[in-house]
Short mmCIF file of N, CA and C and ligand atoms in Angstrom, two decimals:
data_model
loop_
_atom_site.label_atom_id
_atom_site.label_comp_id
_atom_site.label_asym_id
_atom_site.label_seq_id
_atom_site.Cartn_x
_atom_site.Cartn_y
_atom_site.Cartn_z
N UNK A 1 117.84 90.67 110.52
CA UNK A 1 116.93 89.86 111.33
C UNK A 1 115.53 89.89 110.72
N UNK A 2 114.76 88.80 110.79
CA UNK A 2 113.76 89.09 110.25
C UNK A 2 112.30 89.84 110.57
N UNK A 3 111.99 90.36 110.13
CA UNK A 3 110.52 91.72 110.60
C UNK A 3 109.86 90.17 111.86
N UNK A 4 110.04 90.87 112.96
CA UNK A 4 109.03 90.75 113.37
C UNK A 4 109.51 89.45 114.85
N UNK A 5 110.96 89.03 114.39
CA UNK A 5 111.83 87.99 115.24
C UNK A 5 112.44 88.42 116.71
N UNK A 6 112.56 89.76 116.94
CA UNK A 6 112.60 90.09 117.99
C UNK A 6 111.49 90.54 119.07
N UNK A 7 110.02 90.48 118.31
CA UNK A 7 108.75 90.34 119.15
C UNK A 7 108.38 89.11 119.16
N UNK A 8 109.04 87.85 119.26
CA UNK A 8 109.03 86.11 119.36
C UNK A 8 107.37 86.35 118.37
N UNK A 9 107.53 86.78 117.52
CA UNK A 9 106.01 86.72 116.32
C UNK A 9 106.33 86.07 114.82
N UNK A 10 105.70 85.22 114.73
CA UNK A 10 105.84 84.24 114.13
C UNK A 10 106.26 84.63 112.67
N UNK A 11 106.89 83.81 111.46
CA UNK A 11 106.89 84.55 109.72
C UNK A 11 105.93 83.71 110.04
N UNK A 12 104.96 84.61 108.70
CA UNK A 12 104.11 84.19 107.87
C UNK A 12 104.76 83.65 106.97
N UNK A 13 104.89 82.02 106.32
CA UNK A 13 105.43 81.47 105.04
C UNK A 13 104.75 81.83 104.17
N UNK A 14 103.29 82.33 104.17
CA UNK A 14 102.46 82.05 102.80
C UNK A 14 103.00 83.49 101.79
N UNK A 15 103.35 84.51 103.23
CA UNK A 15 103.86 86.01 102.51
C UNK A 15 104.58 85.89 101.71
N UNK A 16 105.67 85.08 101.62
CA UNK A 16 106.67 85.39 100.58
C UNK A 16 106.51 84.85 99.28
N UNK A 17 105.37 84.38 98.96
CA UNK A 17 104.55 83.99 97.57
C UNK A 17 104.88 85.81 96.73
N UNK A 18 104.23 86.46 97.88
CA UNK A 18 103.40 87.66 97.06
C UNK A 18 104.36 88.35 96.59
N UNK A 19 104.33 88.94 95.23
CA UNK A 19 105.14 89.88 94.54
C UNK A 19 105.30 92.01 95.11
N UNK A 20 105.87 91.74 95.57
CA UNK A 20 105.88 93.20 96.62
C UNK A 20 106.98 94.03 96.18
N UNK A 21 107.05 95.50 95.94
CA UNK A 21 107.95 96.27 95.24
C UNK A 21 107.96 97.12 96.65
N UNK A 22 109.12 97.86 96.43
CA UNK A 22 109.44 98.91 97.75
C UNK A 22 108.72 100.01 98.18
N UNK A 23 107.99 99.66 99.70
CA UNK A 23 107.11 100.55 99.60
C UNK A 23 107.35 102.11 100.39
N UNK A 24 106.41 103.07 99.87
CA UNK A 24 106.80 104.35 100.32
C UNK A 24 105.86 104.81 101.33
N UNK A 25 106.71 105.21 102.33
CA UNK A 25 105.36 105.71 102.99
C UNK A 25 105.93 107.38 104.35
N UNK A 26 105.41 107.78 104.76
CA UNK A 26 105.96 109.30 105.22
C UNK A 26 106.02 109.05 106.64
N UNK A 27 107.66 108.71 107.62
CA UNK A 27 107.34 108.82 109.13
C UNK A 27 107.98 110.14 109.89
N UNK A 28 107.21 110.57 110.49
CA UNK A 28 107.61 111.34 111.15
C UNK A 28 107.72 112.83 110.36
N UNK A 29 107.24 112.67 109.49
CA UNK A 29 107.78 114.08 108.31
C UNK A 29 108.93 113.51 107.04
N UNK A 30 109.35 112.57 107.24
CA UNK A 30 110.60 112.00 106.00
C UNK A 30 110.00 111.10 105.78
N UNK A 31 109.96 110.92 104.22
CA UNK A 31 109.84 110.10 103.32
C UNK A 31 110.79 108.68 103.62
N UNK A 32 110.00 107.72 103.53
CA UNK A 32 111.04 106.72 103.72
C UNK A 32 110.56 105.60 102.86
N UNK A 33 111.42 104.77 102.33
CA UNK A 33 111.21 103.72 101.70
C UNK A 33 111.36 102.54 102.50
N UNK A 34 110.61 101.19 102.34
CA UNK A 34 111.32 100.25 102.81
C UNK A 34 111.21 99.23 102.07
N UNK A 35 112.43 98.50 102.27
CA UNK A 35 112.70 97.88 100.67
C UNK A 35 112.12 96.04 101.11
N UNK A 36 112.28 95.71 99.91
CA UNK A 36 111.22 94.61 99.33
C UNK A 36 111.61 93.32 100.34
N UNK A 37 112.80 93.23 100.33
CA UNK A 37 113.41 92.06 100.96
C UNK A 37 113.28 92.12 102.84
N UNK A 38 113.25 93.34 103.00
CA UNK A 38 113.00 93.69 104.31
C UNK A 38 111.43 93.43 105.35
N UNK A 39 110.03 93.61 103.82
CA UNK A 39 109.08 93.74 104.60
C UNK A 39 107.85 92.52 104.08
N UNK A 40 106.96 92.08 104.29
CA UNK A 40 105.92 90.95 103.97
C UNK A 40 104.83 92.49 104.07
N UNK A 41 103.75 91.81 102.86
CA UNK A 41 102.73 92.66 102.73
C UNK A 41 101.84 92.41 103.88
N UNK A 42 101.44 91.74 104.54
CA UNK A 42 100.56 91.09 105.20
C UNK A 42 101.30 91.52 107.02
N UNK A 43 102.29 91.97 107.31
CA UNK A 43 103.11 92.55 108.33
C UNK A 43 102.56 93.52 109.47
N UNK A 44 102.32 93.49 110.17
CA UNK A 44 101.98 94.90 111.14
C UNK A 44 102.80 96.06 110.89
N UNK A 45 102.17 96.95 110.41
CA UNK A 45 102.73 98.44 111.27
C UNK A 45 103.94 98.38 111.85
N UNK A 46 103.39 97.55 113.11
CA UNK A 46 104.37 97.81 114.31
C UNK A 46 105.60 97.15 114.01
N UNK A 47 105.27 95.96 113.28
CA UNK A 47 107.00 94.93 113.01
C UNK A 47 107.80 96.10 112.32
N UNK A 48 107.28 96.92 111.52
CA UNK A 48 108.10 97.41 110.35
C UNK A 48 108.52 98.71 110.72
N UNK A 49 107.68 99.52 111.89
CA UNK A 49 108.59 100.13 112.74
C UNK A 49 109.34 100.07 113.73
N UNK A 50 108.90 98.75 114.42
CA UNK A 50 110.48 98.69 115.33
C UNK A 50 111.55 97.50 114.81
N UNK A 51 111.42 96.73 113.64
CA UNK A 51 112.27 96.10 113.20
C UNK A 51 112.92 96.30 111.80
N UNK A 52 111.95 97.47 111.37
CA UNK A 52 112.76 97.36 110.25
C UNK A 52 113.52 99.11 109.85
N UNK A 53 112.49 99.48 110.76
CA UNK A 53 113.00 101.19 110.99
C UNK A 53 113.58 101.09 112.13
N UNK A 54 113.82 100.67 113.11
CA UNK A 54 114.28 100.54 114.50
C UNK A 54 113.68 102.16 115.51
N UNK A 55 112.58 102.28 115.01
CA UNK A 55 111.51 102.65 115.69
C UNK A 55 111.10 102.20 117.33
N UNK A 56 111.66 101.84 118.09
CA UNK A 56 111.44 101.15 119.11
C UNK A 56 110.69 101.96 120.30
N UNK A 57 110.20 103.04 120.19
CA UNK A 57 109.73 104.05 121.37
C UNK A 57 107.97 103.36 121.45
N UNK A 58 108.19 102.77 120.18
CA UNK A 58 106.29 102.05 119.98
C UNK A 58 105.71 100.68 120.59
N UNK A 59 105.67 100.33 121.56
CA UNK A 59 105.78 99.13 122.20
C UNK A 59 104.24 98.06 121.66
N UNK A 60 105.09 96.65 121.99
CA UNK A 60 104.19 95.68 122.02
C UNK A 60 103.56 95.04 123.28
N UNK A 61 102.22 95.26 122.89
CA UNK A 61 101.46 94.70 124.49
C UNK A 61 101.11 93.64 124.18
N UNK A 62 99.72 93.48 123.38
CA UNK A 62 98.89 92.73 123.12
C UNK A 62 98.77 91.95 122.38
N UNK A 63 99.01 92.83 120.66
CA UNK A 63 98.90 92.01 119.82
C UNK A 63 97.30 92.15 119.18
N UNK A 64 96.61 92.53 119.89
CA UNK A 64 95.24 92.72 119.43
C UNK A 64 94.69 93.62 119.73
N UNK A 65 94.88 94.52 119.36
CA UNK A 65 94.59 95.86 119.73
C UNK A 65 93.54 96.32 120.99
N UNK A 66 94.34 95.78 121.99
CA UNK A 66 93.44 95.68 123.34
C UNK A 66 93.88 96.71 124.43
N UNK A 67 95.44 96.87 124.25
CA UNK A 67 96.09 97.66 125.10
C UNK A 67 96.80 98.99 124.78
N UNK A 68 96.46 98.98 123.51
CA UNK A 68 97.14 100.76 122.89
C UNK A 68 98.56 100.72 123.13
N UNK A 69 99.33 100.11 123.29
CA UNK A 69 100.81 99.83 123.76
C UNK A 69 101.73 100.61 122.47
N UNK A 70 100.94 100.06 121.21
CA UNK A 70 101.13 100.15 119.71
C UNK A 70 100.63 101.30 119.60
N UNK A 71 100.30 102.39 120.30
CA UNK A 71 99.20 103.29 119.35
C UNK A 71 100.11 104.37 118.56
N UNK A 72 99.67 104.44 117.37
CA UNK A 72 101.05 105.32 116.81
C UNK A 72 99.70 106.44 115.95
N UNK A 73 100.21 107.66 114.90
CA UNK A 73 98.86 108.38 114.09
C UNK A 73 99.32 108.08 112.85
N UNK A 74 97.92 107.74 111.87
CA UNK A 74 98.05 107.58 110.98
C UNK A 74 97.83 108.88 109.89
N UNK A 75 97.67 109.15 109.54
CA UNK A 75 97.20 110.98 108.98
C UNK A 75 96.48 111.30 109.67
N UNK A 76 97.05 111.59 111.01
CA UNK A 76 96.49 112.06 112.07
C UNK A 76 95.76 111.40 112.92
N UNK A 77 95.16 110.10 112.98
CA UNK A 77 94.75 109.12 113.64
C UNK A 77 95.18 108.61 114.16
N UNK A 78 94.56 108.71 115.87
CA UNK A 78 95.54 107.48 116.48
C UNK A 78 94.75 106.06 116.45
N UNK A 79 95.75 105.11 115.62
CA UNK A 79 95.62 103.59 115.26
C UNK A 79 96.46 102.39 115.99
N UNK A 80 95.96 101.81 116.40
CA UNK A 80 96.67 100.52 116.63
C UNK A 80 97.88 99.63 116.00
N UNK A 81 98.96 100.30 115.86
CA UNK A 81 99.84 99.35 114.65
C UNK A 81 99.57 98.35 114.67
N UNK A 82 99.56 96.99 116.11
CA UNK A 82 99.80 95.69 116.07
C UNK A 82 98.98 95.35 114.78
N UNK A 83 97.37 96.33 114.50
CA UNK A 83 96.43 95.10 113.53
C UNK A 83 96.46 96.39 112.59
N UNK A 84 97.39 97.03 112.61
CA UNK A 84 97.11 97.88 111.34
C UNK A 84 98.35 96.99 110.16
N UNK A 85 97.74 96.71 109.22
CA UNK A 85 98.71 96.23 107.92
C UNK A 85 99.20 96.92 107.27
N UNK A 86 100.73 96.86 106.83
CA UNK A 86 101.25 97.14 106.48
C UNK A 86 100.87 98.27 105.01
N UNK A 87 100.02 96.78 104.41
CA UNK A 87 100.15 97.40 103.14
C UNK A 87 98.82 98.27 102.85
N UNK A 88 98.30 98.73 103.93
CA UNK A 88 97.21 99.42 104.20
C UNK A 88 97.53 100.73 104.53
N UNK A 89 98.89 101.20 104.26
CA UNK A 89 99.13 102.46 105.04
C UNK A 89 100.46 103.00 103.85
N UNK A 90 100.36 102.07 103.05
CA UNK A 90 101.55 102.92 102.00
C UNK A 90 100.93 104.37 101.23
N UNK A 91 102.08 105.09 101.33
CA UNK A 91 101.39 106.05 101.18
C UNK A 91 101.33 107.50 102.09
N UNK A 92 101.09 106.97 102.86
CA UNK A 92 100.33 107.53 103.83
C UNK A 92 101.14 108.16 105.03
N UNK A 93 101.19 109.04 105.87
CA UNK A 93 101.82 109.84 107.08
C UNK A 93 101.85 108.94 108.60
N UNK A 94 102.90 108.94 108.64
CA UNK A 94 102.65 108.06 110.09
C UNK A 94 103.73 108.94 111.37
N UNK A 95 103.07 109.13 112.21
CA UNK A 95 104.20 110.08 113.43
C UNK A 95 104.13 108.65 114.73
N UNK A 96 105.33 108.63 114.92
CA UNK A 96 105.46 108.06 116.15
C UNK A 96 105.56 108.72 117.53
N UNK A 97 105.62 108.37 118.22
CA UNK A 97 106.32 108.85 119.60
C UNK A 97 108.14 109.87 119.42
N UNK A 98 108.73 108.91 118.42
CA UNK A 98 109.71 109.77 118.38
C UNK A 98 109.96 111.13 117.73
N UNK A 99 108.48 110.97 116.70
CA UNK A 99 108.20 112.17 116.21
C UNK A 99 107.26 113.18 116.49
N UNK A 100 106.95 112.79 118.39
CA UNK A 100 106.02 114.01 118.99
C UNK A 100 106.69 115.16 119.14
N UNK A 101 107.77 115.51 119.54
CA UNK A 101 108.45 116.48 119.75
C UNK A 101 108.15 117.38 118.64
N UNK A 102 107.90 119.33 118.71
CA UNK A 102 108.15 119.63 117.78
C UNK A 102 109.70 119.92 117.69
N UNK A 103 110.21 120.36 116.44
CA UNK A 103 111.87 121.04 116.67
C UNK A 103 111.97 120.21 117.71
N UNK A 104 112.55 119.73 117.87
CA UNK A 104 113.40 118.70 118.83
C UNK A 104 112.81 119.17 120.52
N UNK A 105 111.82 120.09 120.50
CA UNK A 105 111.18 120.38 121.54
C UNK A 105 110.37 119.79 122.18
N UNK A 106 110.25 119.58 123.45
CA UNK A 106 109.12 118.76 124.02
C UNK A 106 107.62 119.74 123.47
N UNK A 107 106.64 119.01 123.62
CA UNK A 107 105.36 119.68 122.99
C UNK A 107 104.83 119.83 124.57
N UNK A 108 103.55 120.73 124.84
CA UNK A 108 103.33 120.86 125.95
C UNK A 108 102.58 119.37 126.45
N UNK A 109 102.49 118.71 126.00
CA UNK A 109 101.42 117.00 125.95
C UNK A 109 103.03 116.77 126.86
N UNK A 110 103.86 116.69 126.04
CA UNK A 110 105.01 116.01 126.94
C UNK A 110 105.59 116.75 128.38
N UNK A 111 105.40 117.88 128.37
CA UNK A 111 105.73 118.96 129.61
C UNK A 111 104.77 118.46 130.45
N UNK A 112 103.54 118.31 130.21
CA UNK A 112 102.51 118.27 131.06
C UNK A 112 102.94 116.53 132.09
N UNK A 113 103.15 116.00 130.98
CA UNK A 113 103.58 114.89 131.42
C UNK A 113 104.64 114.51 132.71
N UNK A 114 105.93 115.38 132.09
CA UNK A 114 106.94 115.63 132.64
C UNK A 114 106.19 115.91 134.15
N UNK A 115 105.60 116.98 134.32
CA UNK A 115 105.30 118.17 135.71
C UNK A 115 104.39 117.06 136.24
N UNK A 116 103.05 116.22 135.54
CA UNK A 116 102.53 115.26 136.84
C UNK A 116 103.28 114.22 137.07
N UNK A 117 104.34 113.96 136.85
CA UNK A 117 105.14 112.46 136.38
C UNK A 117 104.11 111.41 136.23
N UNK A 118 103.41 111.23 135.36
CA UNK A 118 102.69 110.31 134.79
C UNK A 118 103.19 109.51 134.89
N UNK A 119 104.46 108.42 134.23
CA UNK A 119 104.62 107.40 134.03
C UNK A 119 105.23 106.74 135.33
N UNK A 120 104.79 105.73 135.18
CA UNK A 120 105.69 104.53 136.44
C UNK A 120 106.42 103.68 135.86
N UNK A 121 105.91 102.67 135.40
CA UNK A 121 107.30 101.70 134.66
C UNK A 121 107.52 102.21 133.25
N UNK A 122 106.41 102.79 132.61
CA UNK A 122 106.70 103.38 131.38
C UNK A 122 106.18 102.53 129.91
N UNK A 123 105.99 101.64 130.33
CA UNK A 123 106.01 100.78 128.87
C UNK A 123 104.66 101.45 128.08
N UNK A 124 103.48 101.39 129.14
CA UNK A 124 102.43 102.12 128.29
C UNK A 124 102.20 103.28 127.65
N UNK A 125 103.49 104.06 128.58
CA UNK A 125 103.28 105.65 127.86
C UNK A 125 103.35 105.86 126.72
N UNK A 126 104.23 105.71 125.31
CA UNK A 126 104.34 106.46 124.29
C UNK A 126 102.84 105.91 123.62
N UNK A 127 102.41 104.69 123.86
CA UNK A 127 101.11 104.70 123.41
C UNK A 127 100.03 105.39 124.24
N UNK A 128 99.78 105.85 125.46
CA UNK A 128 99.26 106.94 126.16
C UNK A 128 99.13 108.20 125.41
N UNK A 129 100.34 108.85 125.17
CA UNK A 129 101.15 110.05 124.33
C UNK A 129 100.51 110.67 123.21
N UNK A 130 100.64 108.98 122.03
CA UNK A 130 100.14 109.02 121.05
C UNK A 130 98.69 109.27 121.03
N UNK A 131 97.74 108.41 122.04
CA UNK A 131 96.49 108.38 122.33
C UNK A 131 95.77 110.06 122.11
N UNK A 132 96.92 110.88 123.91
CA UNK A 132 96.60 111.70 124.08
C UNK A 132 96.79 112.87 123.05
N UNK A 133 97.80 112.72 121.90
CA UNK A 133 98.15 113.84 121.12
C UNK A 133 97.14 114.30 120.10
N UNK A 134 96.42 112.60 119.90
CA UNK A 134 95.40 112.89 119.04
C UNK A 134 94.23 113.52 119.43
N UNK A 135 94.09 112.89 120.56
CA UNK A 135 92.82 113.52 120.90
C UNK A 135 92.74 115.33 121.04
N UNK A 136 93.93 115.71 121.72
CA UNK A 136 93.79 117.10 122.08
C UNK A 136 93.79 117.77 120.29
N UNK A 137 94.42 117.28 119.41
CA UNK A 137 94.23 117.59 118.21
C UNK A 137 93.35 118.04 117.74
N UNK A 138 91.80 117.31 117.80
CA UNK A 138 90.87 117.47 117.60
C UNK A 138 89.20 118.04 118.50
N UNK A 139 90.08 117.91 119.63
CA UNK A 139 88.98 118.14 121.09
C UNK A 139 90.00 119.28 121.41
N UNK A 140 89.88 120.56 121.79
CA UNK A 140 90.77 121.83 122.74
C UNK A 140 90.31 121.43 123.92
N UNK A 141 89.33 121.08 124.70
CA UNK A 141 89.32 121.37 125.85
C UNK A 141 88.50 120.03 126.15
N UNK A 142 89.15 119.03 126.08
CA UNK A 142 88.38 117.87 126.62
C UNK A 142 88.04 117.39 127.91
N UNK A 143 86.77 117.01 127.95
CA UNK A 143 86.43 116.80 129.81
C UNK A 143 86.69 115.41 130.72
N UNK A 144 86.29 115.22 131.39
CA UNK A 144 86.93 113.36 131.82
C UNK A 144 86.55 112.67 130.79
N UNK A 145 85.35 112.97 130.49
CA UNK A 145 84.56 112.12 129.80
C UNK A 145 85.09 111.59 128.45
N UNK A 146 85.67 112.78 127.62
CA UNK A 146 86.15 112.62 126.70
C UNK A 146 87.16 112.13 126.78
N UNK A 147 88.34 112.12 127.45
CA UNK A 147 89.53 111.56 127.76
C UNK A 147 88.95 110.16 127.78
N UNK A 148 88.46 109.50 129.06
CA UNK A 148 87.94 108.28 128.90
C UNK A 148 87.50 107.20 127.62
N UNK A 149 86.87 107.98 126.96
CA UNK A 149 86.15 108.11 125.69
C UNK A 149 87.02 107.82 124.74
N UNK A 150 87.86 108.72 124.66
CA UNK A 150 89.12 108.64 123.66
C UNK A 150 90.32 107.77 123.84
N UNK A 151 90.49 107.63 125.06
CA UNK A 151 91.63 106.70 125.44
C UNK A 151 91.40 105.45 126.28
N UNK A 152 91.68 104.75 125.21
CA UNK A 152 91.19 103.41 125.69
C UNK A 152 92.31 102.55 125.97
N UNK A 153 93.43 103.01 125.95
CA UNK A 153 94.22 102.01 126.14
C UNK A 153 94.54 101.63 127.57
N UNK A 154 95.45 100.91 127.97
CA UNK A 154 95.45 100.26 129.53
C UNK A 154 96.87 100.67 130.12
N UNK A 155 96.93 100.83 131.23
CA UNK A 155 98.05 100.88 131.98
C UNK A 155 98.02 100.18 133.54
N UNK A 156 98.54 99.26 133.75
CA UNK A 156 99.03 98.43 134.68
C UNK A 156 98.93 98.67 135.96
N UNK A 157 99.99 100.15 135.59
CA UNK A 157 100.67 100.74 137.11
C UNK A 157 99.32 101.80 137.44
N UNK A 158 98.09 101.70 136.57
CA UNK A 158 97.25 102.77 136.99
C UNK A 158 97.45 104.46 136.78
N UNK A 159 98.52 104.65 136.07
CA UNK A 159 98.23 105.99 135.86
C UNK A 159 97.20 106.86 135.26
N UNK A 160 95.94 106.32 135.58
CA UNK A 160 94.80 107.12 134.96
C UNK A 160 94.56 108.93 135.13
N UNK A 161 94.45 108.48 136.75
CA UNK A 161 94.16 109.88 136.99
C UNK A 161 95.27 111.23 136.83
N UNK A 162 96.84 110.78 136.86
CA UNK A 162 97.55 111.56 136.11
C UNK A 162 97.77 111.89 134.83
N UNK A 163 97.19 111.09 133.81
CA UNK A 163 97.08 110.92 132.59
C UNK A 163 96.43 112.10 132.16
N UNK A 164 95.09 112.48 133.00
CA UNK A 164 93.94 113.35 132.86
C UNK A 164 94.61 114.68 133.22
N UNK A 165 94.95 114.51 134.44
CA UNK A 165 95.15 115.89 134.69
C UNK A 165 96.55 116.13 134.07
N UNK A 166 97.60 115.50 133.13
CA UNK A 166 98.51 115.73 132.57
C UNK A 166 98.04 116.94 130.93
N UNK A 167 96.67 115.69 130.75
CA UNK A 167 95.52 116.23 129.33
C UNK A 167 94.73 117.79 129.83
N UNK A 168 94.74 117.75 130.64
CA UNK A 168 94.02 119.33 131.02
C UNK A 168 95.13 120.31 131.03
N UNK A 169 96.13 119.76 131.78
CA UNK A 169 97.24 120.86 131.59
C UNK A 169 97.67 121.43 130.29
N UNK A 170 97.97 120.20 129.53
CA UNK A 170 98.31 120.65 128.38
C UNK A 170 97.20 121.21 127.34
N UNK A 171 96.04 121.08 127.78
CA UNK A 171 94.77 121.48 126.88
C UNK A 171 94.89 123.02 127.47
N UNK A 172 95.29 123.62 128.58
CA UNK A 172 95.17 124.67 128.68
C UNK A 172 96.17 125.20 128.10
N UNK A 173 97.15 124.81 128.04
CA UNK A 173 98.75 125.74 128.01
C UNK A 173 98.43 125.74 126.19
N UNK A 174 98.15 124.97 125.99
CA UNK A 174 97.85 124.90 124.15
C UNK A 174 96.72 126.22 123.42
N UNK A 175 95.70 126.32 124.62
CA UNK A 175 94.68 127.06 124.50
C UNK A 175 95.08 128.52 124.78
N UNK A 176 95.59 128.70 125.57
CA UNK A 176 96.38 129.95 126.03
C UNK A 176 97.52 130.38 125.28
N UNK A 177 98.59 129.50 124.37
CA UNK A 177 99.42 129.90 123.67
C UNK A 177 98.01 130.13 121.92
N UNK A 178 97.30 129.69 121.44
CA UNK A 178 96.29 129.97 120.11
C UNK A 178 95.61 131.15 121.11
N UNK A 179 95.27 131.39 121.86
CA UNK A 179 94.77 132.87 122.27
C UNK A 179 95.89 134.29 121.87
N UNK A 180 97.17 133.88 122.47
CA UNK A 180 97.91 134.54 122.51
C UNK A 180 98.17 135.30 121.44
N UNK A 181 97.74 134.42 120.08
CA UNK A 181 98.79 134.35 118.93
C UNK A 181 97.92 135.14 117.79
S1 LIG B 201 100.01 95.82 121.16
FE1 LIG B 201 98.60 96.84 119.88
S2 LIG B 201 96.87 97.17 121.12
FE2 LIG B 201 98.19 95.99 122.36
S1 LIG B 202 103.10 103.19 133.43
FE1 LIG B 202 103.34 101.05 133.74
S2 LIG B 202 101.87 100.14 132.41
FE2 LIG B 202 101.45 102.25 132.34
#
């Protein structure tokens, strides 16, 4: 099927001019290739992980990086796939949602989750997830403010205020296991 036909998103005709060799790039921890015939240089992120990796835990909202729906990390960044390009990221480390877990373990970001039941219909969460994984990455003990700050993406059903106190939980349990250790 072609990148990008099951998000009703249009081919680009002009892409298949361009001379494109198989590109490499790191998800989740494995090296992966994706081959020439499969991807357009000019492609989102996002087409090429849920259509051509069948990546599907990464959802489409917007399209314009308005709703974080897409938010996946790039070497450690959380980025917008929909407007991140393709050929802007070869190379390079990308973790999805399916690769939050450590060891096939929930991480405490996801426990925390679990215990406030954050999600309602769900579609926004793994970009929530992603949002939130980064941030605690780099912030240990972030305050509303920063949460706010950092997470910009949208959710429908309103799960804000569980979102937060999902991010404190797990900012503690994270903080308390690096004390421990
Ligand atoms: S789908 Fe990417 S920000 Fe909405
Ligand atoms: S849980 Fe429904 S959009 Fe966020």
């Amino acid at each position: 099927m072609r990148p990008g036909a099951r998000l009703g998103l249009p081919h680009n005709p002009r892409s298949r001019s361009f001379a494109w060799s198989a590109m490499k790039l790191t998800i989740n921890g494995t090296p992966r290739e994706l081959p020439d015939d499969a991807i357009d240089p000019d492609m989102p992120l996002l087409w090429a992980l849920r259509d051509v990796l069948q990546l599907t835990g990464t959802k489409f909202g917007c399209g314009v990086a308005a709703c974080g729906a897409c938010t996946v990390h790039v070497d450690g960044q959380a980025q917008r796939s929909c407007v991140t390009m393709l050929s802007s990221v070869a190379g390079r480390s990308i973790r999805t949602i399916e690769g939050l877990a450590e060891g096939g373990k929930p991480q405490p970001l996801q426990k925390a989750w679990l215990a406030q039941q954050v999600p309602q219909c769900g579609y926004c969460q793994s970009g929530m997830l992603m949002a939130a994984a980064a941030l605690l990455a780099r912030n240990p003990k972030p305050s509303d403010a920063d949460i706010d700050a950092a997470i910009t993406n949208l959710c429908r059903c309103g799960t804000y205020p569980r979102i937060r106190a999902a991010i404190h939980a797990a900012a503690a349990e994270l903080r308390g296991a690096r004390s421990a250790a």
